[in-house]
mmCIF file of C-alpha atoms in Angstrom:
data_model
loop_
_atom_site.group_PDB
_atom_site.id
_atom_site.type_symbol
_atom_site.label_atom_id
_atom_site.label_comp_id
_atom_site.label_asym_id
_atom_site.label_seq_id
_atom_site.Cartn_x
_atom_site.Cartn_y
_atom_site.Cartn_z
ATOM 1 C CA MET A 398 -94.213 29.277 -61.727
ATOM 2 C CA GLU A 399 -92.475 25.982 -62.339
ATOM 3 C CA GLN A 400 -89.228 27.764 -63.174
ATOM 4 C CA LYS A 401 -89.303 29.855 -60.055
ATOM 5 C CA LEU A 402 -89.486 26.545 -58.043
ATOM 6 C CA ILE A 403 -86.447 24.991 -59.916
ATOM 7 C CA GLU A 404 -84.372 28.017 -59.219
ATOM 8 C CA SER A 405 -85.165 28.231 -55.433
ATOM 9 C CA LYS A 406 -84.371 24.494 -55.030
ATOM 10 C CA GLY A 407 -81.402 23.985 -57.358
ATOM 11 C CA GLN A 408 -79.579 20.947 -58.476
ATOM 12 C CA VAL A 409 -78.604 17.787 -56.564
ATOM 13 C CA CYS A 410 -77.185 14.530 -57.332
ATOM 14 C CA VAL A 411 -78.420 10.950 -56.096
ATOM 15 C CA THR A 412 -75.988 8.177 -56.450
ATOM 16 C CA GLY A 413 -77.242 4.683 -57.444
ATOM 17 C CA ALA A 414 -80.616 6.384 -58.397
ATOM 18 C CA SER A 415 -82.229 3.210 -59.654
ATOM 19 C CA GLY A 416 -82.077 1.527 -56.327
ATOM 20 C CA TYR A 417 -85.038 0.693 -54.058
ATOM 21 C CA PHE A 418 -84.589 3.659 -51.502
ATOM 22 C CA ALA A 419 -82.711 5.891 -54.201
ATOM 23 C CA SER A 420 -85.644 5.876 -56.614
ATOM 24 C CA TRP A 421 -88.210 6.949 -53.994
ATOM 25 C CA LEU A 422 -85.736 9.807 -52.854
ATOM 26 C CA VAL A 423 -85.429 10.983 -56.563
ATOM 27 C CA LYS A 424 -89.290 10.739 -56.544
ATOM 28 C CA ARG A 425 -89.386 12.980 -53.437
ATOM 29 C CA LEU A 426 -86.871 15.400 -54.852
ATOM 30 C CA LEU A 427 -88.501 15.933 -58.121
ATOM 31 C CA SER A 428 -91.786 16.364 -56.492
ATOM 32 C CA SER A 429 -90.193 19.160 -54.349
ATOM 33 C CA GLY A 430 -88.904 21.096 -57.355
ATOM 34 C CA TYR A 431 -85.265 19.836 -57.483
ATOM 35 C CA GLN A 432 -83.411 19.366 -60.565
ATOM 36 C CA VAL A 433 -81.900 15.858 -60.154
ATOM 37 C CA VAL A 434 -78.900 14.121 -61.620
ATOM 38 C CA GLY A 435 -78.960 10.339 -60.708
ATOM 39 C CA THR A 436 -75.897 8.231 -61.207
ATOM 40 C CA ILE A 437 -76.513 4.647 -62.717
ATOM 41 C CA ARG A 438 -73.860 2.034 -63.563
ATOM 42 C CA ASP A 439 -75.679 1.660 -67.039
ATOM 43 C CA PRO A 440 -78.226 4.326 -67.883
ATOM 44 C CA GLY A 441 -78.889 2.590 -70.945
ATOM 45 C CA ASN A 442 -80.473 -0.368 -69.262
ATOM 46 C CA VAL A 443 -84.086 0.153 -69.969
ATOM 47 C CA LYS A 444 -85.499 -2.246 -67.507
ATOM 48 C CA LYS A 445 -83.374 -0.809 -64.547
ATOM 49 C CA VAL A 446 -84.410 2.928 -65.248
ATOM 50 C CA GLU A 447 -87.790 2.977 -66.968
ATOM 51 C CA HIS A 448 -89.536 3.606 -63.545
ATOM 52 C CA LEU A 449 -87.345 6.616 -62.993
ATOM 53 C CA TRP A 450 -88.443 8.117 -66.460
ATOM 54 C CA ARG A 451 -92.196 7.708 -65.402
ATOM 55 C CA LEU A 452 -91.760 9.994 -62.288
ATOM 56 C CA GLU A 453 -93.593 13.209 -62.305
ATOM 57 C CA GLY A 454 -91.126 15.945 -63.440
ATOM 58 C CA ALA A 455 -88.519 13.349 -64.700
ATOM 59 C CA LYS A 456 -88.689 14.447 -68.491
ATOM 60 C CA GLU A 457 -88.173 18.222 -67.325
ATOM 61 C CA ARG A 458 -85.713 17.825 -64.292
ATOM 62 C CA LEU A 459 -84.024 14.542 -64.298
ATOM 63 C CA ARG A 460 -80.684 13.604 -65.813
ATOM 64 C CA LEU A 461 -79.255 10.066 -65.533
ATOM 65 C CA VAL A 462 -75.510 9.668 -66.046
ATOM 66 C CA ARG A 463 -73.178 6.706 -65.993
ATOM 67 C CA ALA A 464 -70.796 6.272 -62.929
ATOM 68 C CA ASP A 465 -69.373 3.344 -61.086
ATOM 69 C CA LEU A 466 -68.209 3.417 -57.435
ATOM 70 C CA MET A 467 -65.029 1.590 -58.102
ATOM 71 C CA GLN A 468 -63.713 3.963 -60.644
ATOM 72 C CA PRO A 469 -61.964 7.058 -59.482
ATOM 73 C CA GLY A 470 -63.219 10.264 -61.019
ATOM 74 C CA SER A 471 -66.249 8.516 -62.431
ATOM 75 C CA PHE A 472 -68.555 10.896 -60.401
ATOM 76 C CA ASP A 473 -66.849 14.168 -61.353
ATOM 77 C CA ASP A 474 -69.179 15.013 -64.150
ATOM 78 C CA ALA A 475 -72.386 14.090 -62.107
ATOM 79 C CA VAL A 476 -71.679 16.082 -59.127
ATOM 80 C CA MET A 477 -70.225 19.247 -60.875
ATOM 81 C CA GLY A 478 -72.569 22.007 -60.410
ATOM 82 C CA CYS A 479 -74.712 20.177 -57.781
ATOM 83 C CA HIS A 480 -75.583 21.955 -54.442
ATOM 84 C CA GLY A 481 -76.174 18.910 -52.755
ATOM 85 C CA VAL A 482 -75.210 15.143 -53.131
ATOM 86 C CA PHE A 483 -77.106 12.401 -51.768
ATOM 87 C CA HIS A 484 -74.815 9.125 -51.546
ATOM 88 C CA THR A 485 -77.114 6.323 -51.065
ATOM 89 C CA ALA A 486 -75.166 3.843 -53.448
ATOM 90 C CA SER A 487 -73.992 0.798 -51.552
ATOM 91 C CA PRO A 488 -73.873 -2.882 -52.272
ATOM 92 C CA VAL A 489 -76.427 -5.184 -50.493
ATOM 93 C CA LEU A 490 -74.785 -8.399 -50.535
ATOM 94 C CA ASP A 491 -75.825 -11.690 -48.914
ATOM 95 C CA ALA A 492 -73.869 -14.165 -46.890
ATOM 96 C CA THR A 493 -72.356 -15.609 -49.809
ATOM 97 C CA HIS A 494 -69.903 -12.621 -50.448
ATOM 98 C CA SER A 495 -66.716 -12.300 -48.765
ATOM 99 C CA LYS A 496 -65.620 -9.579 -46.540
ATOM 100 C CA GLU A 497 -63.434 -7.958 -49.106
ATOM 101 C CA GLU A 498 -66.332 -8.188 -51.652
ATOM 102 C CA THR A 499 -68.536 -6.290 -49.105
ATOM 103 C CA LEU A 500 -66.033 -3.828 -47.749
ATOM 104 C CA GLU A 501 -64.152 -2.541 -50.764
ATOM 105 C CA PRO A 502 -67.090 -1.244 -52.660
ATOM 106 C CA ALA A 503 -68.691 0.434 -49.552
ATOM 107 C CA ILE A 504 -65.572 2.244 -48.289
ATOM 108 C CA GLU A 505 -63.728 2.824 -51.436
ATOM 109 C CA GLY A 506 -66.878 3.650 -53.277
ATOM 110 C CA THR A 507 -67.759 6.258 -50.775
ATOM 111 C CA LEU A 508 -64.440 7.830 -50.883
ATOM 112 C CA ASN A 509 -64.540 7.948 -54.580
ATOM 113 C CA VAL A 510 -67.666 9.877 -54.598
ATOM 114 C CA LEU A 511 -66.378 12.228 -51.720
ATOM 115 C CA ARG A 512 -63.135 12.880 -54.016
ATOM 116 C CA SER A 513 -65.487 14.092 -56.780
ATOM 117 C CA CYS A 514 -67.407 16.328 -54.352
ATOM 118 C CA LYS A 515 -64.178 17.810 -53.347
ATOM 119 C CA LYS A 516 -63.765 19.268 -56.882
ATOM 120 C CA ASN A 517 -66.967 20.804 -57.072
ATOM 121 C CA PRO A 518 -67.057 24.657 -55.811
ATOM 122 C CA SER A 519 -70.924 24.625 -56.126
ATOM 123 C CA LEU A 520 -71.072 21.899 -53.095
ATOM 124 C CA ARG A 521 -73.056 22.861 -50.011
ATOM 125 C CA ARG A 522 -73.690 19.646 -48.200
ATOM 126 C CA VAL A 523 -73.364 15.893 -48.677
ATOM 127 C CA VAL A 524 -75.810 13.683 -47.179
ATOM 128 C CA LEU A 525 -74.758 10.069 -46.951
ATOM 129 C CA THR A 526 -77.186 7.160 -46.339
ATOM 130 C CA SER A 527 -75.641 5.108 -43.460
ATOM 131 C CA SER A 528 -77.368 2.598 -41.140
ATOM 132 C CA SER A 529 -78.871 2.221 -37.888
ATOM 133 C CA SER A 530 -76.543 -0.933 -37.578
ATOM 134 C CA THR A 531 -73.639 1.473 -37.036
ATOM 135 C CA VAL A 532 -75.341 2.275 -33.572
ATOM 136 C CA ARG A 533 -77.312 -0.738 -32.675
ATOM 137 C CA GLY A 534 -74.373 -3.553 -32.883
ATOM 138 C CA ARG A 535 -73.401 -3.114 -29.276
ATOM 139 C CA GLU A 536 -73.396 -5.582 -26.293
ATOM 140 C CA GLY A 537 -73.623 -4.829 -22.558
ATOM 141 C CA CYS A 538 -75.594 -1.567 -23.170
ATOM 142 C CA ASP A 539 -78.314 -0.620 -20.514
ATOM 143 C CA PRO A 540 -81.811 -1.699 -22.294
ATOM 144 C CA LYS A 541 -83.490 1.119 -20.272
ATOM 145 C CA ILE A 542 -81.684 3.649 -22.274
ATOM 146 C CA PRO A 543 -82.594 4.012 -25.926
ATOM 147 C CA LEU A 544 -79.655 4.130 -28.324
ATOM 148 C CA ASP A 545 -78.924 7.328 -29.887
ATOM 149 C CA GLU A 546 -76.313 8.785 -32.567
ATOM 150 C CA SER A 547 -73.644 9.498 -29.931
ATOM 151 C CA THR A 548 -72.339 5.814 -30.188
ATOM 152 C CA TRP A 549 -70.742 3.514 -32.531
ATOM 153 C CA SER A 550 -71.015 -0.064 -33.121
ATOM 154 C CA PRO A 551 -67.747 -1.564 -32.223
ATOM 155 C CA VAL A 552 -66.252 -3.066 -35.197
ATOM 156 C CA GLU A 553 -64.900 -6.111 -33.403
ATOM 157 C CA HIS A 554 -68.595 -7.120 -32.841
ATOM 158 C CA PHE A 555 -69.075 -7.405 -36.386
ATOM 159 C CA GLU A 556 -65.858 -9.009 -37.151
ATOM 160 C CA ARG A 557 -66.392 -11.643 -34.563
ATOM 161 C CA LEU A 558 -69.943 -12.652 -35.839
ATOM 162 C CA LYS A 559 -68.806 -12.159 -39.559
ATOM 163 C CA LEU A 560 -71.556 -9.595 -40.212
ATOM 164 C CA TRP A 561 -69.854 -7.987 -43.267
ATOM 165 C CA TYR A 562 -72.666 -5.553 -44.349
ATOM 166 C CA PRO A 563 -72.946 -3.739 -40.992
ATOM 167 C CA LEU A 564 -69.299 -3.653 -40.684
ATOM 168 C CA ALA A 565 -69.113 -2.108 -44.215
ATOM 169 C CA LYS A 566 -71.628 0.489 -43.455
ATOM 170 C CA THR A 567 -70.010 1.358 -40.198
ATOM 171 C CA LEU A 568 -66.411 1.669 -41.743
ATOM 172 C CA ALA A 569 -67.817 3.453 -44.619
ATOM 173 C CA GLU A 570 -69.262 6.160 -42.452
ATOM 174 C CA LYS A 571 -66.274 6.668 -40.328
ATOM 175 C CA ALA A 572 -64.257 6.843 -43.378
ATOM 176 C CA ALA A 573 -66.643 9.701 -44.909
ATOM 177 C CA TRP A 574 -66.438 11.629 -41.586
ATOM 178 C CA GLU A 575 -62.644 11.581 -41.683
ATOM 179 C CA PHE A 576 -62.448 12.619 -45.177
ATOM 180 C CA CYS A 577 -64.982 15.264 -44.968
ATOM 181 C CA ASN A 578 -63.373 16.681 -41.915
ATOM 182 C CA GLU A 579 -60.113 16.727 -43.332
ATOM 183 C CA ASN A 580 -61.221 18.434 -46.514
ATOM 184 C CA GLY A 581 -63.752 20.754 -45.251
ATOM 185 C CA ILE A 582 -66.944 18.960 -46.646
ATOM 186 C CA ASP A 583 -70.154 19.859 -44.940
ATOM 187 C CA LEU A 584 -71.335 16.012 -44.213
ATOM 188 C CA VAL A 585 -74.626 14.902 -42.595
ATOM 189 C CA THR A 586 -75.493 11.334 -42.226
ATOM 190 C CA VAL A 587 -78.696 9.535 -42.022
ATOM 191 C CA LEU A 588 -79.097 6.189 -40.148
ATOM 192 C CA PRO A 589 -82.091 4.361 -41.232
ATOM 193 C CA SER A 590 -83.439 1.297 -39.766
ATOM 194 C CA LEU A 591 -85.009 -1.530 -42.137
ATOM 195 C CA ILE A 592 -86.728 0.514 -44.888
ATOM 196 C CA ILE A 593 -90.094 -0.677 -45.671
ATOM 197 C CA GLY A 594 -92.675 0.481 -48.226
ATOM 198 C CA PRO A 595 -93.801 0.510 -51.795
ATOM 199 C CA SER A 596 -91.297 -0.183 -54.597
ATOM 200 C CA LEU A 597 -91.104 2.043 -57.813
ATOM 201 C CA SER A 598 -88.840 -0.574 -59.618
ATOM 202 C CA PRO A 599 -90.486 -3.949 -60.555
ATOM 203 C CA ASN A 600 -87.162 -5.267 -59.383
ATOM 204 C CA LEU A 601 -87.533 -6.708 -55.943
ATOM 205 C CA SER A 602 -85.230 -5.490 -53.410
ATOM 206 C CA GLN A 603 -83.718 -7.935 -50.782
ATOM 207 C CA THR A 604 -85.899 -6.421 -48.095
ATOM 208 C CA ALA A 605 -89.067 -6.851 -50.365
ATOM 209 C CA THR A 606 -87.980 -10.356 -51.174
ATOM 210 C CA CYS A 607 -87.769 -11.244 -47.515
ATOM 211 C CA VAL A 608 -91.259 -9.726 -46.706
ATOM 212 C CA LEU A 609 -92.605 -11.608 -49.690
ATOM 213 C CA GLY A 610 -91.045 -14.716 -48.244
ATOM 214 C CA LEU A 611 -92.782 -13.995 -44.996
ATOM 215 C CA LEU A 612 -96.152 -13.966 -46.655
ATOM 216 C CA LYS A 613 -95.539 -17.015 -48.322
ATOM 217 C CA GLY A 614 -94.825 -18.878 -44.915
ATOM 218 C CA GLU A 615 -90.802 -18.538 -45.124
ATOM 219 C CA ALA A 616 -89.045 -17.549 -42.060
ATOM 220 C CA GLU A 617 -85.552 -18.086 -42.667
ATOM 221 C CA PRO A 618 -84.885 -15.190 -45.349
ATOM 222 C CA PHE A 619 -86.435 -12.587 -42.753
ATOM 223 C CA GLN A 620 -84.597 -14.137 -39.727
ATOM 224 C CA SER A 621 -81.407 -13.963 -41.557
ATOM 225 C CA ILE A 622 -81.588 -10.255 -41.390
ATOM 226 C CA GLY A 623 -81.994 -10.010 -37.365
ATOM 227 C CA ARG A 624 -84.374 -10.947 -34.827
ATOM 228 C CA ARG A 625 -85.066 -7.673 -33.207
ATOM 229 C CA LEU A 626 -85.328 -4.788 -35.857
ATOM 230 C CA GLY A 627 -86.155 -1.109 -36.396
ATOM 231 C CA TYR A 628 -88.455 -0.197 -39.168
ATOM 232 C CA VAL A 629 -89.145 2.890 -41.056
ATOM 233 C CA HIS A 630 -91.386 3.826 -43.958
ATOM 234 C CA ILE A 631 -89.756 4.429 -47.325
ATOM 235 C CA ASP A 632 -91.192 7.941 -47.670
ATOM 236 C CA ASP A 633 -90.229 8.910 -44.064
ATOM 237 C CA ALA A 634 -86.556 7.899 -44.916
ATOM 238 C CA ALA A 635 -86.605 9.944 -47.990
ATOM 239 C CA LEU A 636 -88.090 12.824 -46.167
ATOM 240 C CA CYS A 637 -85.507 12.689 -43.310
ATOM 241 C CA HIS A 638 -82.634 13.014 -46.029
ATOM 242 C CA ILE A 639 -84.382 16.044 -47.585
ATOM 243 C CA LEU A 640 -84.894 17.647 -44.066
ATOM 244 C CA VAL A 641 -81.125 17.284 -43.125
ATOM 245 C CA PHE A 642 -80.089 18.622 -46.480
ATOM 246 C CA GLU A 643 -82.388 21.776 -46.432
ATOM 247 C CA ASN A 644 -82.069 22.637 -42.569
ATOM 248 C CA LYS A 645 -78.777 24.759 -42.384
ATOM 249 C CA ASP A 646 -78.532 23.969 -38.698
ATOM 250 C CA ALA A 647 -78.413 20.117 -39.386
ATOM 251 C CA LYS A 648 -75.249 18.522 -37.938
ATOM 252 C CA GLY A 649 -73.828 15.253 -37.494
ATOM 253 C CA ARG A 650 -75.672 11.924 -37.446
ATOM 254 C CA TYR A 651 -79.409 11.382 -37.472
ATOM 255 C CA LEU A 652 -81.187 8.154 -36.498
ATOM 256 C CA CYS A 653 -84.066 7.479 -38.681
ATOM 257 C CA SER A 654 -86.609 4.821 -37.446
ATOM 258 C CA SER A 655 -90.270 4.422 -36.565
ATOM 259 C CA THR A 656 -90.627 1.339 -34.510
ATOM 260 C CA VAL A 657 -88.595 -1.391 -33.123
ATOM 261 C CA LEU A 658 -90.048 -5.010 -32.903
ATOM 262 C CA GLU A 659 -88.950 -8.555 -32.336
ATOM 263 C CA ASN A 660 -89.640 -10.853 -35.305
ATOM 264 C CA HIS A 661 -92.457 -12.776 -33.326
ATOM 265 C CA GLU A 662 -94.143 -9.315 -32.790
ATOM 266 C CA LEU A 663 -94.155 -8.611 -36.430
ATOM 267 C CA VAL A 664 -95.477 -11.799 -37.577
ATOM 268 C CA SER A 665 -98.265 -11.572 -35.133
ATOM 269 C CA LEU A 666 -99.073 -8.174 -36.635
ATOM 270 C CA LEU A 667 -99.071 -9.546 -40.058
ATOM 271 C CA SER A 668 -100.808 -12.737 -39.209
ATOM 272 C CA SER A 669 -103.797 -10.708 -37.749
ATOM 273 C CA ARG A 670 -103.662 -8.124 -40.481
ATOM 274 C CA TYR A 671 -103.390 -10.606 -43.278
ATOM 275 C CA PRO A 672 -104.925 -13.762 -41.979
ATOM 276 C CA SER A 673 -105.256 -15.332 -45.567
ATOM 277 C CA TYR A 674 -101.621 -15.641 -46.068
ATOM 278 C CA PRO A 675 -99.385 -18.383 -44.323
ATOM 279 C CA VAL A 676 -97.196 -16.002 -42.252
ATOM 280 C CA PRO A 677 -94.812 -18.214 -40.002
ATOM 281 C CA LYS A 678 -96.573 -18.672 -36.574
ATOM 282 C CA ARG A 679 -93.100 -19.017 -34.704
ATOM 283 C CA PHE A 680 -89.816 -17.450 -34.669
ATOM 284 C CA GLU A 681 -86.589 -18.438 -32.800
ATOM 285 C CA PRO A 682 -86.150 -16.199 -29.722
ATOM 286 C CA SER A 683 -84.023 -13.023 -30.317
ATOM 287 C CA ASN A 684 -80.358 -13.480 -29.697
ATOM 288 C CA ARG A 685 -79.952 -9.731 -29.302
ATOM 289 C CA PRO A 686 -80.121 -7.601 -26.238
ATOM 290 C CA TYR A 687 -83.402 -5.498 -26.132
ATOM 291 C CA TYR A 688 -82.932 -1.905 -27.513
ATOM 292 C CA GLU A 689 -85.010 0.998 -28.469
ATOM 293 C CA PHE A 690 -83.831 4.017 -30.618
ATOM 294 C CA ASN A 691 -84.039 7.706 -29.434
ATOM 295 C CA THR A 692 -84.924 9.581 -32.731
ATOM 296 C CA SER A 693 -85.658 12.904 -30.991
ATOM 297 C CA LYS A 694 -82.812 14.529 -32.933
ATOM 298 C CA ILE A 695 -84.559 14.000 -36.449
ATOM 299 C CA GLU A 696 -88.016 14.552 -34.889
ATOM 300 C CA LYS A 697 -87.078 18.055 -33.768
ATOM 301 C CA LEU A 698 -86.593 18.747 -37.509
ATOM 302 C CA GLY A 699 -90.195 18.016 -38.147
ATOM 303 C CA ILE A 700 -90.523 14.541 -39.304
ATOM 304 C CA LYS A 701 -93.641 12.527 -37.808
ATOM 305 C CA PHE A 702 -92.959 8.815 -38.561
ATOM 306 C CA LYS A 703 -95.589 6.775 -40.202
ATOM 307 C CA SER A 704 -96.718 3.557 -38.173
ATOM 308 C CA VAL A 705 -95.380 -0.089 -38.915
ATOM 309 C CA GLU A 706 -98.798 -1.062 -40.086
ATOM 310 C CA GLU A 707 -98.842 1.728 -42.567
ATOM 311 C CA MET A 708 -95.372 0.782 -43.980
ATOM 312 C CA PHE A 709 -96.334 -2.984 -44.495
ATOM 313 C CA ASP A 710 -99.460 -2.207 -45.865
ATOM 314 C CA ASP A 711 -97.928 -0.059 -48.510
ATOM 315 C CA ASN A 712 -95.322 -2.607 -49.090
ATOM 316 C CA ILE A 713 -97.683 -5.351 -49.571
ATOM 317 C CA ALA A 714 -100.147 -3.252 -51.839
ATOM 318 C CA SER A 715 -97.099 -2.682 -53.961
ATOM 319 C CA LEU A 716 -96.180 -6.425 -54.133
ATOM 320 C CA LEU A 717 -99.757 -7.188 -54.968
ATOM 321 C CA GLU A 718 -99.851 -4.129 -57.828
ATOM 322 C CA GLN A 719 -96.432 -5.616 -59.271
ATOM 323 C CA ARG A 720 -97.882 -9.226 -59.192
ATOM 324 C CA HIS A 721 -95.070 -10.446 -57.055
ATOM 325 C CA LEU A 722 -97.747 -11.495 -54.664
ATOM 326 C CA SER A 723 -101.178 -13.154 -55.519
ATOM 327 C CA SER A 724 -104.382 -11.897 -53.865
ATOM 328 C CA PRO A 725 -105.555 -14.535 -51.195
#
């Protein structure tokens, strides 16, 4: 029974498999019956990978291999024989990193993965994890019209504000489209908003660190991300990636977001839900225009997004379980 399931699903590769989101995607792929090849910079680092080996099906259907975004050819062995490649690996850097430090691994790393994909005759589709920032970084748009996948954030906007991470995601996705169009690779991109939910790894992601800060009364780390943000449950984000891979008719870009909130709306929700924690009471007013996301394209594939309450409940339960947060 199990063998039939494996044969029907086949083998896929997940880059940066030990990351916050990638780990959850690996979990979902294993539970769906896929054989998974996960790339890691150092597969021998037990602390980085032990949470992956605890996943159901990992011992039978998970293989971890060494690969580095900045080494050409590094992904050749990992992707060879895979029907699908999920490229999730991307540096999440803070404001102390320069423009070059942020852009180079995001853009050149993506191209290195795709160059390896080009060598794989078994490849059916590449699914790239992009970002909703590639759509929402616009000024002067009509707030009455929800943003969709048809538009791109102007790079000049990010350049002017020195927002290197969203600039890197935008340029990396554009480079991926250009390369895949030129080389006949079937590419689909997923544009998640801020991913919230439980963490498989005991190492806190940047997002989880910011949520933890909120619960401890620290406003600045979260406000530095943005003042009006979309949110999506980590499990929904993983399911969206699998949906666009499995659906033969899936084409182009797919926004992946459940709810858009101002920071003051978020802290109001968390304060009422978790009154024992010193959640900040005030945030600076948003410096961004009002916007919503039109996610009808991905919803037509069958996804029904979890609520913002559920994603933060699951996130906070994970922080408590891993003892990053004390019970009130």
